[in-house]
CSV table of C-alpha atoms in Angstrom, one decimal:
chain,number,residue,atom,x,y,z
A,416,MET,CA,2.3,14.5,-9.9
A,417,ALA,CA,3.2,17.6,-7.9
A,418,ASP,CA,-0.5,18.4,-7.7
A,419,LYS,CA,-1.3,15.0,-6.4
A,420,SER,CA,1.4,15.2,-3.7
A,421,ARG,CA,0.0,18.5,-2.6
A,422,ASN,CA,-3.4,17.0,-2.5
A,423,ILE,CA,-2.1,14.2,-0.3
A,424,THR,CA,-0.5,16.7,2.0
A,425,GLN,CA,-3.6,18.8,2.1
A,426,ARG,CA,-5.8,15.8,2.9
A,427,TRP,CA,-3.4,14.8,5.6
A,428,MET,CA,-3.5,18.4,7.0
A,429,ILE,CA,-7.2,18.5,7.0
A,430,ASN,CA,-7.9,15.0,8.3
A,431,ASN,CA,-5.0,14.4,10.8
A,432,ILE,CA,-3.9,17.9,11.9
A,433,GLY,CA,-7.4,19.2,11.8
A,434,MET,CA,-8.7,16.4,14.0
A,435,ILE,CA,-5.7,16.7,16.4
A,436,PHE,CA,-6.3,20.5,16.6
A,437,LEU,CA,-10.0,20.0,17.5
A,438,VAL,CA,-9.1,17.4,20.1
A,439,LEU,CA,-6.4,19.7,21.7
A,440,ALA,CA,-8.8,22.6,21.5
A,441,ALA,CA,-11.4,20.5,23.4
A,442,VAL,CA,-8.7,19.5,25.9
A,443,VAL,CA,-7.8,23.2,26.5
A,444,LEU,CA,-11.4,24.2,26.8
A,445,ALA,CA,-12.2,21.4,29.2
A,446,GLY,CA,-9.1,22.0,31.1
A,447,THR,CA,-9.9,25.7,31.5
A,448,ILE,CA,-13.4,24.9,32.7
A,449,LEU,CA,-12.1,22.3,35.2
A,450,LEU,CA,-9.4,24.7,36.5
A,451,ARG,CA,-11.8,27.5,36.9
A,452,SER,CA,-14.3,25.3,38.6
A,453,PHE,CA,-11.6,23.9,41.0
A,454,TYR,CA,-10.1,27.3,41.9
A,455,TYR,CA,-13.5,29.0,42.3
A,456,ASN,CA,-14.9,26.2,44.4
A,457,SER,CA,-11.8,26.3,46.6
A,458,ALA,CA,-12.2,30.1,47.0
A,459,LYS,CA,-15.9,29.7,47.8
A,460,GLN,CA,-15.1,27.0,50.4
A,461,TYR,CA,-12.5,29.3,51.9
A,462,LEU,CA,-14.9,32.3,52.1
A,463,SER,CA,-17.5,30.0,53.5
A,464,SER,CA,-15.2,28.7,56.3
A,465,LYS,CA,-14.2,32.3,57.2
A,466,MET,CA,-17.9,33.4,57.2
A,467,ASN,CA,-18.8,30.5,59.5
A,468,MET,CA,-16.1,31.4,61.9
A,469,VAL,CA,-17.2,35.1,62.0
A,470,SER,CA,-20.8,34.1,62.3
A,471,SER,CA,-20.0,31.7,65.1
A,472,ILE,CA,-18.1,34.4,67.1
A,473,LEU,CA,-20.8,37.0,66.6
A,474,GLN,CA,-23.6,34.5,67.5
A,475,ASN,CA,-21.8,33.6,70.7
A,476,SER,CA,-21.4,37.3,71.5
A,477,TYR,CA,-25.0,38.0,70.8
A,478,ASN,CA,-26.1,35.2,73.2
A,479,ASP,CA,-23.8,36.5,75.9
A,480,PRO,CA,-25.5,39.3,77.9
A,481,SER,CA,-22.3,40.3,79.5
A,482,THR,CA,-20.7,41.2,76.2
A,483,SER,CA,-21.4,44.2,74.1
A,484,PHE,CA,-22.5,43.0,70.6
A,485,SER,CA,-21.6,46.2,68.9
A,486,SER,CA,-18.1,46.3,70.5
A,487,GLU,CA,-17.6,42.6,69.5
A,488,VAL,CA,-18.6,43.4,65.9
A,489,ARG,CA,-16.1,46.3,65.7
A,490,SER,CA,-13.4,44.1,67.3
A,491,VAL,CA,-13.9,41.3,64.8
A,492,VAL,CA,-13.7,43.8,61.9
A,493,GLU,CA,-10.6,45.6,63.2
A,494,ASN,CA,-8.8,42.4,64.0
A,495,TRP,CA,-9.6,40.7,60.7
A,496,SER,CA,-6.6,38.4,60.2
A,497,ASP,CA,-7.1,37.7,56.5
A,498,ARG,CA,-7.0,41.3,55.3
A,499,ASP,CA,-4.3,40.5,52.8
A,500,HIS,CA,-6.6,38.2,50.8
A,501,SER,CA,-10.1,39.4,51.7
A,502,GLU,CA,-12.1,42.2,53.2
A,503,LEU,CA,-14.7,41.9,56.0
A,504,MET,CA,-17.7,44.2,55.9
A,505,ILE,CA,-20.6,44.9,58.3
A,506,ILE,CA,-23.8,45.9,56.5
A,507,ASN,CA,-26.3,48.1,58.3
A,508,SER,CA,-30.0,47.8,58.1
A,509,GLN,CA,-30.1,50.3,55.2
A,510,GLY,CA,-28.0,47.9,53.1
A,511,ASN,CA,-24.8,49.9,53.2
A,512,ALA,CA,-21.4,49.0,54.3
A,513,GLU,CA,-20.8,50.7,57.7
A,514,LEU,CA,-17.7,49.0,58.9
A,515,THR,CA,-14.8,47.5,56.8
A,516,SER,CA,-11.5,45.8,57.7
A,517,SER,CA,-9.7,48.0,55.3
A,518,GLY,CA,-11.2,51.2,56.6
A,519,PHE,CA,-12.5,52.2,53.2
A,520,ILE,CA,-16.2,52.3,52.4
A,521,PRO,CA,-17.0,50.7,49.1
A,522,ASN,CA,-18.9,52.6,46.3
A,523,VAL,CA,-22.6,52.5,46.9
A,524,GLU,CA,-23.0,51.6,43.2
A,525,ASP,CA,-21.1,48.4,43.6
A,526,ASN,CA,-23.3,45.3,43.1
A,527,MET,CA,-24.2,43.5,46.3
A,528,GLU,CA,-26.1,40.7,44.8
A,529,ASP,CA,-24.9,38.3,47.6
A,530,TYR,CA,-26.5,40.6,50.3
A,531,ARG,CA,-29.8,40.7,48.4
A,532,LYS,CA,-29.7,36.9,48.2
A,533,ALA,CA,-29.0,36.7,51.9
A,534,LEU,CA,-32.1,38.8,52.6
A,535,GLU,CA,-34.1,36.2,50.8
A,536,GLY,CA,-32.5,33.4,52.8
A,537,SER,CA,-29.8,33.1,55.5
A,538,SER,CA,-26.8,33.6,53.2
A,539,GLY,CA,-25.9,34.7,49.7
A,540,TYR,CA,-23.1,34.2,47.2
A,541,TYR,CA,-22.0,36.4,44.3
A,542,THR,CA,-19.1,36.4,41.7
A,543,GLY,CA,-18.8,39.3,39.3
A,544,LYS,CA,-17.3,42.7,38.7
A,545,ILE,CA,-17.7,45.9,40.7
A,546,SER,CA,-17.8,49.4,39.4
A,547,SER,CA,-13.9,49.6,39.2
A,548,GLY,CA,-13.9,46.7,36.9
A,549,GLU,CA,-12.3,44.3,39.4
A,550,LYS,CA,-13.7,40.8,39.6
A,551,ILE,CA,-14.7,39.8,43.1
A,552,MET,CA,-16.2,36.9,45.0
A,553,ALA,CA,-18.5,37.9,47.9
A,554,MET,CA,-20.5,36.0,50.5
A,555,SER,CA,-23.0,37.5,53.0
A,556,ILE,CA,-24.7,36.0,56.1
A,557,LEU,CA,-27.5,37.7,58.0
A,558,LEU,CA,-26.9,38.7,61.6
A,559,PRO,CA,-29.4,38.2,64.4
A,560,GLU,CA,-31.6,41.3,65.0
A,561,ASN,CA,-29.8,43.6,67.3
A,562,ASN,CA,-30.0,47.1,68.7
A,563,ALA,CA,-26.8,48.2,67.0
A,564,GLY,CA,-28.6,48.2,63.6
A,565,TYR,CA,-26.2,45.7,61.9
A,566,SER,CA,-28.0,43.6,59.3
A,567,ALA,CA,-25.3,41.3,57.8
A,568,VAL,CA,-21.7,40.4,57.7
A,569,ARG,CA,-20.0,40.3,54.3
A,570,VAL,CA,-16.6,38.9,53.1
A,571,VAL,CA,-15.2,40.1,49.8
A,572,SER,CA,-12.2,38.6,48.0
A,573,SER,CA,-10.5,39.7,44.8
A,574,MET,CA,-10.4,37.1,42.1
A,575,LYS,CA,-7.4,38.7,40.4
A,576,ARG,CA,-4.9,36.2,41.9
A,577,ILE,CA,-7.0,33.2,41.2
A,578,ASP,CA,-7.8,34.4,37.6
A,579,SER,CA,-4.1,34.9,37.1
A,580,ARG,CA,-3.4,31.3,38.3
A,581,ILE,CA,-6.1,30.1,36.0
A,582,MET,CA,-4.6,32.1,33.1
A,583,ILE,CA,-1.1,30.8,33.7
A,584,SER,CA,-2.3,27.2,34.0
A,585,THR,CA,-4.4,27.6,30.8
A,586,LEU,CA,-1.4,29.1,28.9
A,587,ALA,CA,0.8,26.2,30.1
A,588,VAL,CA,-1.8,23.7,28.8
A,589,ILE,CA,-2.0,25.7,25.5
A,590,ALA,CA,1.8,25.7,25.2
A,591,ILE,CA,1.9,22.0,25.7
A,592,CYS,CA,-0.9,21.5,23.1
A,593,ILE,CA,0.9,23.7,20.7
A,594,ALA,CA,4.1,21.7,21.3
A,595,ILE,CA,2.2,18.5,20.7
A,596,LEU,CA,0.6,20.0,17.5
A,597,ALA,CA,4.0,21.2,16.3
A,598,MET,CA,5.6,17.8,16.9
A,599,THR,CA,2.7,16.0,15.2
A,600,PHE,CA,2.9,18.4,12.3
A,601,PHE,CA,6.7,18.1,11.7
A,602,SER,CA,6.8,14.4,12.3
A,603,GLY,CA,3.7,14.0,10.1
A,604,MET,CA,5.2,16.1,7.3
A,605,TYR,CA,8.4,14.0,7.5
A,606,PHE,CA,6.3,10.9,7.2
A,607,VAL,CA,4.1,12.3,4.4
A,608,LYS,CA,7.2,13.3,2.5
A,609,SER,CA,8.7,9.9,3.0
A,610,ILE,CA,5.6,8.6,1.1
A,611,VAL,CA,5.0,11.5,-1.4
A,612,LEU,CA,8.6,11.9,-2.6
A,613,PRO,CA,9.0,8.2,-3.5
A,614,VAL,CA,5.6,8.2,-5.1
A,615,ARG,CA,6.6,11.2,-7.1
A,616,GLN,CA,9.8,9.4,-8.2
A,617,ILE,CA,7.8,6.3,-9.0
A,618,GLY,CA,5.4,8.4,-11.1
A,619,ALA,CA,8.2,10.1,-13.0
A,620,THR,CA,9.8,6.7,-13.6
A,621,ALA,CA,6.5,5.2,-14.7
A,622,ARG,CA,6.1,8.0,-17.3
A,623,ARG,CA,9.5,7.1,-18.7
A,624,TYR,CA,8.5,3.5,-18.8
A,625,ALA,CA,5.3,4.5,-20.7
A,626,GLU,CA,7.5,6.3,-23.2
A,627,GLY,CA,9.5,3.1,-23.8
A,628,ASP,CA,12.6,4.0,-21.7
A,629,PHE,CA,13.3,1.0,-19.4
A,630,SER,CA,16.8,2.0,-18.5
A,631,VAL,CA,16.0,4.1,-15.3
A,632,ARG,CA,15.6,2.4,-12.0
A,633,ILE,CA,14.0,3.6,-8.7
A,634,LYS,CA,16.3,4.1,-5.8
A,635,LYS,CA,15.2,2.1,-2.8
A,636,LYS,CA,15.6,4.0,0.5
A,637,ASN,CA,13.7,2.0,3.1
A,638,ASN,CA,12.8,-1.6,3.7
A,639,ASP,CA,9.0,-0.9,4.0
A,640,GLU,CA,6.0,-1.1,1.7
A,641,ILE,CA,7.3,1.7,-0.4
A,642,GLY,CA,10.7,0.0,-0.7
A,643,GLU,CA,8.9,-3.3,-1.7
A,644,LEU,CA,6.9,-1.3,-4.3
A,645,CYS,CA,10.2,0.1,-5.7
A,646,ASP,CA,11.6,-3.5,-5.9
A,647,ILE,CA,8.5,-4.7,-7.7
A,648,ILE,CA,8.5,-1.8,-10.2
A,649,ASN,CA,12.3,-2.2,-10.8
A,650,HIS,CA,11.6,-5.9,-11.4
A,651,MET,CA,8.7,-5.0,-13.7
A,652,ALA,CA,11.0,-2.7,-15.7
A,653,GLU,CA,13.6,-5.5,-16.1
A,654,GLU,CA,10.9,-7.8,-17.3
A,655,LEU,CA,9.5,-5.2,-19.7
A,656,ALA,CA,12.9,-4.5,-21.0
A,657,ASN,CA,13.6,-8.2,-21.5
A,658,SER,CA,10.2,-8.6,-23.1
A,659,GLU,CA,10.8,-5.6,-25.4
A,660,ASN,CA,14.2,-6.9,-26.4
A,661,MET,CA,12.8,-10.4,-27.0
A,662,LYS,CA,9.9,-8.9,-29.0
A,663,ASN,CA,12.3,-6.9,-31.2
A,664,GLU,CA,14.5,-10.0,-31.6
A,665,PHE,CA,11.4,-12.0,-32.4
A,666,ILE,CA,10.3,-9.6,-35.0
A,667,SER,CA,13.8,-9.6,-36.5
A,668,SER,CA,14.0,-13.4,-36.4
A,669,VAL,CA,10.5,-13.9,-37.8
A,670,SER,CA,11.2,-11.4,-40.6
A,671,HIS,CA,14.4,-13.4,-41.4
A,672,GLU,CA,12.6,-16.7,-41.2
A,673,LEU,CA,9.9,-15.5,-43.5
A,674,ARG,CA,12.3,-13.9,-45.9
A,675,THR,CA,14.4,-17.0,-46.4
A,676,PRO,CA,11.6,-19.4,-47.6
A,677,LEU,CA,9.9,-16.6,-49.6
A,678,THR,CA,13.2,-15.8,-51.3
A,679,ALA,CA,13.6,-19.5,-52.1
A,680,ILE,CA,10.0,-19.8,-53.4
A,681,LYS,CA,10.4,-16.7,-55.5
A,682,GLY,CA,13.8,-17.8,-56.9
A,683,TRP,CA,12.7,-21.3,-57.8
A,684,SER,CA,9.4,-20.0,-59.2
A,685,GLU,CA,11.4,-17.7,-61.6
A,686,THR,CA,13.8,-20.6,-62.4
A,687,ILE,CA,10.9,-23.0,-63.2
A,688,ALA,CA,9.2,-20.3,-65.3
A,689,GLY,CA,12.4,-19.7,-67.3
A,690,MET,CA,13.1,-23.4,-67.8
A,691,PRO,CA,9.7,-25.1,-68.1
A,692,GLU,CA,11.1,-27.9,-70.3
A,693,ASP,CA,13.8,-29.0,-67.8
A,694,ALA,CA,12.0,-31.8,-65.9
A,695,ASP,CA,14.8,-32.3,-63.3
A,696,THR,CA,14.9,-28.6,-62.5
A,697,VAL,CA,11.1,-28.4,-62.3
A,698,SER,CA,11.0,-31.4,-60.0
A,699,LYS,CA,13.8,-30.1,-57.7
A,700,GLY,CA,12.2,-26.6,-57.6
A,701,MET,CA,8.8,-28.0,-56.8
A,702,ARG,CA,10.3,-30.0,-53.9
A,703,VAL,CA,12.0,-26.9,-52.6
A,704,ILE,CA,8.8,-24.8,-53.0
A,705,GLY,CA,6.8,-27.5,-51.2
A,706,ALA,CA,9.3,-27.8,-48.3
A,707,GLU,CA,9.5,-24.0,-47.9
A,708,THR,CA,5.7,-23.7,-48.1
A,709,GLU,CA,5.4,-26.3,-45.4
A,710,ARG,CA,7.9,-24.4,-43.3
A,711,LEU,CA,5.9,-21.1,-43.8
A,712,SER,CA,2.7,-23.0,-42.9
A,713,GLN,CA,4.2,-24.4,-39.7
A,714,MET,CA,5.5,-20.9,-38.7
A,715,VAL,CA,2.1,-19.4,-39.3
A,716,GLU,CA,0.4,-22.1,-37.2
A,717,GLU,CA,2.8,-21.4,-34.4
A,718,LEU,CA,2.0,-17.7,-34.5
A,719,LEU,CA,-1.7,-18.4,-34.6
A,720,ASP,CA,-1.5,-20.9,-31.7
A,721,PHE,CA,0.5,-18.3,-29.7
A,722,SER,CA,-2.1,-15.6,-30.5
A,723,ARG,CA,-4.9,-18.0,-29.3
A,724,MET,CA,-3.0,-18.7,-26.1
A,725,GLN,CA,-2.6,-15.0,-25.4
A,726,ASN,CA,-6.3,-14.3,-26.0
A,727,GLY,CA,-7.5,-17.4,-24.0
A,728,ARG,CA,-9.0,-19.0,-27.1
A,729,PHE,CA,-6.7,-22.0,-27.3
A,730,SER,CA,-8.8,-25.1,-27.0
A,731,LEU,CA,-8.3,-28.8,-27.0
A,732,ASN,CA,-10.4,-31.6,-28.5
A,733,LYS,CA,-9.6,-34.5,-26.1
A,734,ALA,CA,-10.3,-38.1,-26.7
A,735,THR,CA,-8.7,-41.5,-25.9
A,736,MET,CA,-5.6,-41.7,-28.1
A,737,ASP,CA,-2.5,-43.8,-28.9
A,738,VAL,CA,0.5,-41.6,-28.2
A,739,LEU,CA,2.8,-44.1,-30.1
A,740,ALA,CA,0.8,-43.5,-33.3
A,741,GLU,CA,1.3,-39.7,-33.2
A,742,LEU,CA,4.9,-40.1,-32.2
A,743,GLY,CA,5.5,-42.5,-35.1
A,744,ASP,CA,3.9,-40.0,-37.6
A,745,ALA,CA,6.1,-37.2,-36.3
A,746,VAL,CA,9.3,-39.3,-36.6
A,747,LEU,CA,8.2,-40.4,-40.1
A,748,ILE,CA,7.7,-36.7,-41.2
A,749,TYR,CA,11.2,-35.7,-40.2
A,750,ALA,CA,13.2,-38.9,-40.8
A,751,GLU,CA,13.7,-38.0,-44.5
A,752,ARG,CA,14.6,-34.4,-43.9
A,753,ALA,CA,17.1,-35.4,-41.2
A,754,LYS,CA,18.7,-37.9,-43.7
A,755,ARG,CA,19.1,-35.1,-46.3
A,756,ASP,CA,20.8,-33.0,-43.6
A,757,GLY,CA,23.2,-35.8,-42.7
A,758,ILE,CA,21.6,-36.4,-39.3
A,759,THR,CA,20.7,-39.9,-38.0
A,760,VAL,CA,17.3,-40.4,-36.3
A,761,ASN,CA,17.1,-43.4,-34.0
A,762,TYR,CA,13.6,-44.3,-32.8
A,763,ASP,CA,13.3,-46.9,-30.0
A,764,GLU,CA,9.7,-47.8,-30.4
A,765,PRO,CA,8.1,-50.1,-27.8
A,766,ASP,CA,5.5,-52.7,-28.7
A,767,MET,CA,2.7,-50.9,-26.8
A,768,LEU,CA,2.1,-48.0,-24.3
A,769,PRO,CA,-1.1,-47.2,-22.4
A,770,PHE,CA,-3.5,-44.8,-24.0
A,771,ILE,CA,-3.7,-41.2,-22.8
A,772,TYR,CA,-6.5,-38.7,-22.9
A,773,GLY,CA,-5.7,-35.8,-25.1
A,774,ASP,CA,-5.9,-33.9,-28.4
A,775,ARG,CA,-4.1,-36.0,-30.9
A,776,ASN,CA,-3.3,-33.1,-33.3
A,777,ARG,CA,-1.9,-30.9,-30.6
A,778,ILE,CA,0.2,-33.7,-29.1
A,779,ARG,CA,1.5,-34.5,-32.6
A,780,GLN,CA,2.3,-30.8,-32.9
A,781,VAL,CA,4.4,-31.1,-29.7
A,782,PHE,CA,6.4,-34.1,-31.1
A,783,ILE,CA,6.9,-32.3,-34.4
A,784,ASN,CA,8.2,-29.2,-32.7
A,785,ILE,CA,10.6,-31.1,-30.3
A,786,ILE,CA,12.0,-33.3,-33.1
A,787,ASP,CA,12.3,-30.4,-35.4
A,788,ASN,CA,14.3,-28.5,-32.7
A,789,ALA,CA,16.6,-31.5,-32.2
A,790,ILE,CA,17.4,-31.7,-35.9
A,791,LYS,CA,17.7,-27.9,-36.2
A,792,TYR,CA,20.2,-27.6,-33.4
A,793,SER,CA,22.3,-30.6,-34.5
A,794,ASP,CA,25.2,-30.5,-37.0
A,795,LYS,CA,25.8,-32.7,-39.9
A,796,GLY,CA,26.7,-36.2,-38.7
A,797,GLY,CA,24.7,-35.7,-35.5
A,798,ILE,CA,22.4,-38.2,-33.9
A,799,VAL,CA,18.8,-37.6,-32.7
A,800,SER,CA,17.5,-40.4,-30.4
A,801,ILE,CA,13.8,-40.8,-29.6
A,802,GLN,CA,12.5,-43.2,-26.9
A,803,ALA,CA,9.1,-43.9,-25.5
A,804,LEU,CA,8.7,-45.6,-22.1
A,805,MET,CA,6.8,-45.9,-18.9
A,806,PRO,CA,8.7,-44.4,-15.9
A,807,ASP,CA,6.0,-45.6,-13.6
A,808,ALA,CA,2.5,-47.1,-13.6
A,809,LEU,CA,0.8,-43.8,-14.0
A,810,HIS,CA,2.7,-42.0,-16.8
A,811,VAL,CA,4.2,-42.3,-20.2
A,812,GLU,CA,7.4,-40.5,-21.1
A,813,ILE,CA,8.8,-39.4,-24.5
A,814,ASP,CA,12.5,-38.6,-24.6
A,815,VAL,CA,14.1,-36.7,-27.5
A,816,SER,CA,17.8,-36.3,-27.2
A,817,ASP,CA,20.5,-34.9,-29.5
A,818,ASN,CA,24.3,-34.4,-29.5
A,819,GLY,CA,24.1,-30.9,-31.0
A,820,CYS,CA,25.2,-27.5,-29.8
A,821,GLY,CA,23.4,-27.7,-26.5
A,822,ILE,CA,22.1,-24.8,-24.3
A,823,SER,CA,24.1,-22.8,-21.8
A,824,GLN,CA,23.1,-22.9,-18.1
A,825,GLN,CA,22.4,-19.2,-18.3
A,826,ASP,CA,19.9,-19.6,-21.2
A,827,LEU,CA,18.3,-22.9,-20.0
A,828,PRO,CA,15.8,-21.4,-17.5
A,829,LYS,CA,14.5,-19.0,-20.2
A,830,ILE,CA,14.1,-21.2,-23.2
A,831,LYS,CA,10.4,-21.9,-22.6
A,832,THR,CA,9.7,-18.1,-22.4
A,833,LYS,CA,7.9,-16.6,-25.4
A,834,PHE,CA,10.1,-15.0,-28.1
A,835,TYR,CA,13.3,-16.3,-26.4
A,836,LYS,CA,16.0,-17.8,-28.5
A,837,ALA,CA,19.1,-19.2,-27.0
A,838,ASN,CA,20.9,-19.4,-30.4
A,839,TYR,CA,20.2,-16.9,-33.1
A,840,THR,CA,22.4,-18.7,-35.6
A,841,ARG,CA,19.7,-21.3,-36.0
A,842,ARG,CA,16.3,-20.9,-37.7
A,843,GLY,CA,13.1,-20.6,-35.7
A,844,SER,CA,10.7,-18.0,-34.3
A,845,GLY,CA,11.3,-18.6,-30.6
A,846,ILE,CA,7.7,-19.4,-29.7
A,847,GLY,CA,7.5,-23.1,-30.8
A,848,LEU,CA,8.8,-24.4,-27.4
A,849,ALA,CA,6.6,-22.1,-25.5
A,850,VAL,CA,3.5,-23.3,-27.4
A,851,ALA,CA,4.6,-27.0,-26.9
A,852,ASP,CA,5.1,-26.4,-23.2
A,853,GLU,CA,1.6,-24.9,-22.9
A,854,ILE,CA,0.0,-27.8,-24.8
A,855,VAL,CA,1.7,-30.4,-22.5
A,856,THR,CA,0.7,-28.4,-19.4
A,857,MET,CA,-2.9,-28.3,-20.6
A,858,HIS,CA,-2.8,-32.1,-20.8
A,859,GLY,CA,-1.6,-32.3,-17.2
A,860,GLY,CA,1.9,-33.3,-18.2
A,861,THR,CA,5.3,-31.7,-17.9
A,862,LEU,CA,8.0,-30.7,-20.5
A,863,ASP,CA,11.5,-30.6,-19.1
A,864,VAL,CA,14.7,-29.7,-20.9
A,865,LEU,CA,18.1,-30.9,-19.8
A,866,SER,CA,21.1,-29.6,-21.7
A,867,GLU,CA,24.8,-28.9,-21.5
A,868,GLN,CA,26.5,-26.5,-24.0
A,869,GLY,CA,28.6,-28.4,-26.5
A,870,VAL,CA,27.3,-31.8,-25.4
A,871,GLY,CA,23.6,-31.9,-26.3
A,872,THR,CA,20.1,-31.7,-25.2
A,873,ILE,CA,17.4,-34.0,-23.7
A,874,VAL,CA,13.7,-33.1,-23.8
A,875,LYS,CA,11.5,-35.2,-21.5
A,876,ILE,CA,7.8,-35.1,-22.2
A,877,ILE,CA,5.6,-36.8,-19.6
A,878,PHE,CA,1.8,-37.4,-19.9
A,879,PRO,CA,-0.5,-39.0,-17.3
A,880,ILE,CA,-2.1,-42.2,-18.7
A,881,GLN,CA,-5.9,-42.5,-19.0
A,882,LYS,CA,-7.5,-44.2,-16.0
A,883,ASN,CA,-8.3,-47.9,-16.5
A,884,SER,CA,-6.1,-47.9,-19.7
């Protein structure tokens, strides 16, 4: 499970953090490009405005005969007001800087690409490094032909301050992106752990369930989908534990139920074999063997029916049938046995009921099971009452009531559950009522149990009548 949790974290890191990193990297790159473009364009516009001003002054001086052009050029260079941010140069006809506002003549090896571009047109622009390694921005404008031998005026500005601003701004954007990435990472890791840790706990608990230990429960921490999953798994564990307990109790009960008739059959077989000439003993023994064999047969049929239901192979052979005929047969089957047990069976049989559409053998099986339970859970001297009636124009109802031990309110909702037995002091496998309820449901009817402990039980079976009956 740990490997799986790491895989989840790795996938989250690759997918989410990787994607966010790429987006932020793109933002930083785009931001740097935009900042550089903004600052460089601003610097270029600034140089262009200064050059236009100088060019305008020199052009006016050149056109004024009363003014010395050479003196005016020197005056403009010497009085350059922006010497803190840029340097003004006068280029002679040989392409060398003759006058500068700083008083220093630049290295002849320095690139003057802007001047060469100006020679091809009226002005030139250049951004790059000079021989000292410093990055500059330069602009040159050609001067009108004059006797002083001046060819062009050039403005050079260092880009160190601008590049520093760009770097600071870029670092600020990178810092913000790193903070966003860190916040995303830590919040994401917290979120991933809030999923991975419960999943790891669920996996460990599920392994214990697989080993048959249903005692452990998952601790619910949040009211979200994970919390809902924890509730579902805990509920599943309770159901599995109950099912396991019922299965074990069922096996124990069935073993006991099988052992009792087998013991009786074996005992009476040995008795008859040892006393073959005693007609009364043989007759009594054969009756016991027959009764116990019928009991075993009924139990086996219940088990087979339950197995068919579980496998989806339980089928019905429906036809129009008389429910009173099947109910009467079931009462007749158990009337003698109830009499032997000291239990009175009262059957209130109506003259006629509408036909229903169903499987006569399965419906008789339902009646046999319900009447057998009523007798089984009644004590000597008890009364079992059976009544058939029409509660309305669309249904027939069969009521089987007894004044036996009854069922507690705690056990009542579970009695139709497979393997469940409310009273383990009475014989039975615990699946007969579940099979009967399934048969009634498959006929479109209902089987309801009303009971009070110490008072008795009423079972109401309702079937829809056949149309046009």
